[in-house]
Every structure is written in C-alpha cells, then in structure tokens.
Amino acid sequence: MSDIEKTINNVDTAAYEPQKKPLIPENISKRITSLRYLLIMLVVFAHNNKTYLFMTDPENFSLASKTFFTHIPQVLNYTFFGQAAVPLFFMFSSYLLAKKNDPYRLMLKKKTKALLTPYLLWPAVTIGLFILVKAIAILIFPDKVNHTLPYINDWTVEDWICAFIGKYPKHYANSLFEPYIGPFYYLRDLLIMNLISPILIYLIRKCRISYFVLMFGIFLYAPMFLIGYSGLLYYSLGLFFGLNDIDFFELADKAKWKFLIPSVLITWIITINRTAAPSTLLVIVACIFMLKFSKLISDNPKMYSIAKYLASFSFFLYAIHEPKFLNFLVKLWYKFITVQNGITDTLEFFIVGAATCCIGTLIGIAMKKIMPKVFYMFNGGR
C-alpha cells in the first residue's frame, strides 16, 4: 500500500471514529474560568472594610441602625457575595479532581506543585522580607528603630509551626486559627481533603444521602478539628457532582432572575445574623447566584476573554493581598482621609479594594514577564 493510500485510509478512519468525550465539559470549564478572578476580587473586598468589627457590635449591627444603612455595600459583600467564593472554590476543585480521576500518586504530585509549594513558599518569603526590612532599618536608622528583630527574637518553635498551619487557642472555643497568611487556611484544608479524597469518594458512592446528612450535622454541631467542616461539605458536593456527571451550572440556570433576585434580598434580610443555620442558607443562595451569573460572562466573548486572562492571576492576587499589602493601602487611605463616616468608609471600600486588585494583578503580570519561573512557583504552576 502506497503512502498516499495509507493517508487516505487514516483520514477516512478518523472521520468515522467517535470523538473522545473531554474529561471536563467545555461549558463547565468556561464558566469556572469566568468566575475565578471575580470570586477572588470579592474575597479582597470582603477583607477590605471594617464590617467584621461593625458586625460584632450588637448596637450597630441592626437593620434599624443608621450605621447599617451607610455601610450596605460592605455588609452585602461581606455577608453575601464574598461568602460564595471559598465554598465554590472547594466545590470546583473537588469536581475537577473527580472528573480527571488521576491515579492517587499522580494527583498528589500535581497537588504538591499546585498547593503545597505556594502554601510553604508565601509565608516563608513574607516573613523573611519583614525580617530583612527590619534588619536594614536597624543598620540605617540605629537610633530610631527597635533593635528586636520580628519573629526571630520572641517566636518559639510552636509559633513558627502555627505560622504555617494555624493553631487552637483555648480561649477561642477550640476554633482553628488561620496561618500567618490568613486566606491560606483554604490551601491547608484543601491539601488535607485531597489526601483523604479516596475515602470521601468511597463513602459518597456507598452512602450518598446518609453521608451528606452526616456531613451537614458535623458542620453544624461538631467542634473544630484540623479542617473547617463547611469546606468539607462543599468539597464533598463537588465530588458528588463530578462522580455523577451533574452539571451544577445547569441546575443554577433553572433559577429565574425575576425570582432569584427577590429571593436573595429576602433571604439576606431575614438571615442577616451570625448563627450557623441562617448563614449557611445565605451562602447556598449566594453560590446559586454566582453560578448563574457566570453565564453572563461566559456567553459574552469580550468579557470571557478578559476573565480568562485574569483567571491565571487569581491565585496570585489571593496570596499577595494579605497579610500586609491590603492593610498598608487602608492605612495609607486614612492617613490622608481623616474624616470617618459612612460616605468615606464606602469610598475607601471601593477605591482601596480596586487598587489592591489592580496593583496585586499588575505585580503578577510583571513577575510573569520578567521572572516566569519564579512566578509559576509562587502561583502553583498556574
């Protein structure tokens, strides 16, 4: 048989061979990509306000208070939009893990690069930079600076360990504190859940409904241990959707905007307090809202193109905005804007939050162009 005949036969055969179904449906992949940077922005804005302190003051945290109405954007993002980010990332991660179905060793190898490396690298470099800056300041301004180097002089071995994994203070009801870079509790929990994912997959396949009843009960009533139980619940949901080929975006799309938006407002007003069950309901509604909203981005070519580009810097922004970067910009704002009221607080919320996202992303873009290998290490190979 001549080479030409072989080529023709190969073309004919390829035309009739069924195409392999992609591991991740294109629609779901696009919509996850559409949300990645947006959800991180919501996290940044949620960390950029006085809302937490405001909410812990029972006299002010009331629908009838004047302070409440002057801080509606902050409270709405802190209690609703921003609350959807971490649960959805847990769900996306476990869904992709279930669909890819990599061998356990290969999965651990990938997660070491994507999660463990940046989890250890970011706090180590951040602490190292603070020590270096303080040491330089001591050399240049010996009479104006306290000669005690931060972290080295007074930190015990336990303090250093807790800087990476968090700790259990007895006077905080046995709650697991965040590591030095606060948002990295997500990476810590995700690493642990990836390690035990074969057990979770087995239980989900065998027990199904009873498993989720147990997970929800643990989330509501069990004392904290090693990981956040809300993360475990949403991680399990992602595994369930992946194992059963369920399109959770399609489920969210069934909610009509004309019913969903009023439901959001009603749920938010009714459940705006810090008790476990109502806040869980609010998070679920927020997740449905964001899943449905992703279609507006993925269906618009220009918006999706921008979202896809920014998605590659979402983790970098997540890591760099804390512990000091965002706080520095907040302090800088109030150094020049001394008047504090509802208007200036809201302006600070939007302007400083936007500045943090822009500057953090630009640093990532510059690092990727100038030092691509270093960027990929800090960004988990993304």
PDB file of N, CA, C and O in Angstrom, residues 126-135 138 145-155 160 180:
ATOM      1  N   THR A 126       7.343  35.941  52.886  1.00  0.00           N
ATOM      2  CA  THR A 126       6.761  37.128  53.523  1.00  0.00           C
ATOM      3  C   THR A 126       7.441  37.427  54.856  1.00  0.00           C
ATOM      4  O   THR A 126       7.848  38.567  55.127  1.00  0.00           O
ATOM      5  N   ILE A 127       7.573  36.401  55.685  1.00  0.00           N
ATOM      6  CA  ILE A 127       8.240  36.582  56.983  1.00  0.00           C
ATOM      7  C   ILE A 127       9.708  36.981  56.773  1.00  0.00           C
ATOM      8  O   ILE A 127      10.235  37.855  57.461  1.00  0.00           O
ATOM      9  N   GLY A 128      10.352  36.345  55.809  1.00  0.00           N
ATOM     10  CA  GLY A 128      11.742  36.669  55.509  1.00  0.00           C
ATOM     11  C   GLY A 128      11.920  38.120  55.080  1.00  0.00           C
ATOM     12  O   GLY A 128      12.875  38.789  55.482  1.00  0.00           O
ATOM     13  N   LEU A 129      10.980  38.627  54.276  1.00  0.00           N
ATOM     14  CA  LEU A 129      11.056  40.021  53.829  1.00  0.00           C
ATOM     15  C   LEU A 129      10.880  40.995  54.990  1.00  0.00           C
ATOM     16  O   LEU A 129      11.580  42.013  55.069  1.00  0.00           O
ATOM     17  N   PHE A 130       9.955  40.683  55.908  1.00  0.00           N
ATOM     18  CA  PHE A 130       9.768  41.555  57.070  1.00  0.00           C
ATOM     19  C   PHE A 130      11.028  41.601  57.931  1.00  0.00           C
ATOM     20  O   PHE A 130      11.432  42.661  58.409  1.00  0.00           O
ATOM     21  N   ILE A 131      11.654  40.447  58.111  1.00  0.00           N
ATOM     22  CA  ILE A 131      12.894  40.395  58.892  1.00  0.00           C
ATOM     23  C   ILE A 131      14.002  41.189  58.188  1.00  0.00           C
ATOM     24  O   ILE A 131      14.750  41.948  58.815  1.00  0.00           O
ATOM     25  N   LEU A 132      14.103  41.040  56.866  1.00  0.00           N
ATOM     26  CA  LEU A 132      15.128  41.744  56.092  1.00  0.00           C
ATOM     27  C   LEU A 132      14.933  43.253  56.164  1.00  0.00           C
ATOM     28  O   LEU A 132      15.900  44.008  56.383  1.00  0.00           O
ATOM     29  N   VAL A 133      13.692  43.707  55.989  1.00  0.00           N
ATOM     30  CA  VAL A 133      13.411  45.148  56.045  1.00  0.00           C
ATOM     31  C   VAL A 133      13.750  45.710  57.419  1.00  0.00           C
ATOM     32  O   VAL A 133      14.353  46.786  57.540  1.00  0.00           O
ATOM     33  N   LYS A 134      13.397  44.983  58.468  1.00  0.00           N
ATOM     34  CA  LYS A 134      13.692  45.443  59.823  1.00  0.00           C
ATOM     35  C   LYS A 134      15.215  45.481  60.063  1.00  0.00           C
ATOM     36  O   LYS A 134      15.738  46.422  60.671  1.00  0.00           O
ATOM     37  N   ALA A 135      15.926  44.469  59.562  1.00  0.00           N
ATOM     38  CA  ALA A 135      17.379  44.430  59.732  1.00  0.00           C
ATOM     39  C   ALA A 135      18.047  45.603  59.020  1.00  0.00           C
ATOM     40  O   ALA A 135      18.973  46.231  59.552  1.00  0.00           O
ATOM     41  N   ILE A 138      17.472  48.772  60.965  1.00  0.00           N
ATOM     42  CA  ILE A 138      18.344  48.841  62.144  1.00  0.00           C
ATOM     43  C   ILE A 138      19.729  49.362  61.762  1.00  0.00           C
ATOM     44  O   ILE A 138      20.340  50.156  62.481  1.00  0.00           O
ATOM     45  N   VAL A 145      15.030  52.904  65.565  1.00  0.00           N
ATOM     46  CA  VAL A 145      14.314  51.638  65.374  1.00  0.00           C
ATOM     47  C   VAL A 145      14.589  50.708  66.544  1.00  0.00           C
ATOM     48  O   VAL A 145      15.711  50.640  67.052  1.00  0.00           O
ATOM     49  N   ASN A 146      13.555  50.008  66.974  1.00  0.00           N
ATOM     50  CA  ASN A 146      13.716  48.965  67.988  1.00  0.00           C
ATOM     51  C   ASN A 146      14.605  47.863  67.424  1.00  0.00           C
ATOM     52  O   ASN A 146      14.346  47.333  66.347  1.00  0.00           O
ATOM     53  N   HIS A 147      15.644  47.490  68.140  1.00  0.00           N
ATOM     54  CA  HIS A 147      16.624  46.533  67.624  1.00  0.00           C
ATOM     55  C   HIS A 147      16.161  45.084  67.732  1.00  0.00           C
ATOM     56  O   HIS A 147      16.912  44.174  67.380  1.00  0.00           O
ATOM     57  N   THR A 148      14.967  44.860  68.178  1.00  0.00           N
ATOM     58  CA  THR A 148      14.447  43.490  68.245  1.00  0.00           C
ATOM     59  C   THR A 148      13.928  43.066  66.876  1.00  0.00           C
ATOM     60  O   THR A 148      13.005  43.665  66.337  1.00  0.00           O
ATOM     61  N   LEU A 149      14.533  42.048  66.315  1.00  0.00           N
ATOM     62  CA  LEU A 149      14.075  41.558  65.013  1.00  0.00           C
ATOM     63  C   LEU A 149      12.749  40.819  65.179  1.00  0.00           C
ATOM     64  O   LEU A 149      12.600  39.996  66.084  1.00  0.00           O
ATOM     65  N   PRO A 150      11.762  41.103  64.311  1.00  0.00           N
ATOM     66  CA  PRO A 150      10.463  40.442  64.448  1.00  0.00           C
ATOM     67  C   PRO A 150      10.570  38.943  64.191  1.00  0.00           C
ATOM     68  O   PRO A 150      11.384  38.499  63.377  1.00  0.00           O
ATOM     69  N   TYR A 151       9.781  38.162  64.907  1.00  0.00           N
ATOM     70  CA  TYR A 151       9.620  36.721  64.707  1.00  0.00           C
ATOM     71  C   TYR A 151      10.807  35.887  65.198  1.00  0.00           C
ATOM     72  O   TYR A 151      10.624  34.792  65.696  1.00  0.00           O
ATOM     73  N   ILE A 152      12.042  36.393  65.037  1.00  0.00           N
ATOM     74  CA  ILE A 152      13.203  35.598  65.420  1.00  0.00           C
ATOM     75  C   ILE A 152      13.430  35.658  66.925  1.00  0.00           C
ATOM     76  O   ILE A 152      13.671  34.631  67.573  1.00  0.00           O
ATOM     77  N   ASN A 153      13.318  36.837  67.503  1.00  0.00           N
ATOM     78  CA  ASN A 153      13.669  37.015  68.916  1.00  0.00           C
ATOM     79  C   ASN A 153      12.678  36.382  69.878  1.00  0.00           C
ATOM     80  O   ASN A 153      13.063  35.868  70.923  1.00  0.00           O
ATOM     81  N   ASP A 154      11.403  36.466  69.524  1.00  0.00           N
ATOM     82  CA  ASP A 154      10.413  36.044  70.510  1.00  0.00           C
ATOM     83  C   ASP A 154       9.537  34.876  70.077  1.00  0.00           C
ATOM     84  O   ASP A 154       8.701  34.412  70.832  1.00  0.00           O
ATOM     85  N   TRP A 155       9.715  34.364  68.859  1.00  0.00           N
ATOM     86  CA  TRP A 155       8.885  33.250  68.414  1.00  0.00           C
ATOM     87  C   TRP A 155       9.467  31.918  68.883  1.00  0.00           C
ATOM     88  O   TRP A 155      10.661  31.660  68.736  1.00  0.00           O
ATOM     89  N   TRP A 160       6.393  29.184  65.125  1.00  0.00           N
ATOM     90  CA  TRP A 160       6.775  29.019  63.722  1.00  0.00           C
ATOM     91  C   TRP A 160       5.903  27.977  63.036  1.00  0.00           C
ATOM     92  O   TRP A 160       5.496  28.147  61.885  1.00  0.00           O
ATOM     93  N   TYR A 180      -0.276  32.247  59.173  1.00  0.00           N
ATOM     94  CA  TYR A 180       0.224  33.628  59.106  1.00  0.00           C
ATOM     95  C   TYR A 180      -0.416  34.394  57.954  1.00  0.00           C
ATOM     96  O   TYR A 180      -0.823  35.531  58.105  1.00  0.00           O
TER      97      TYR A 180
END
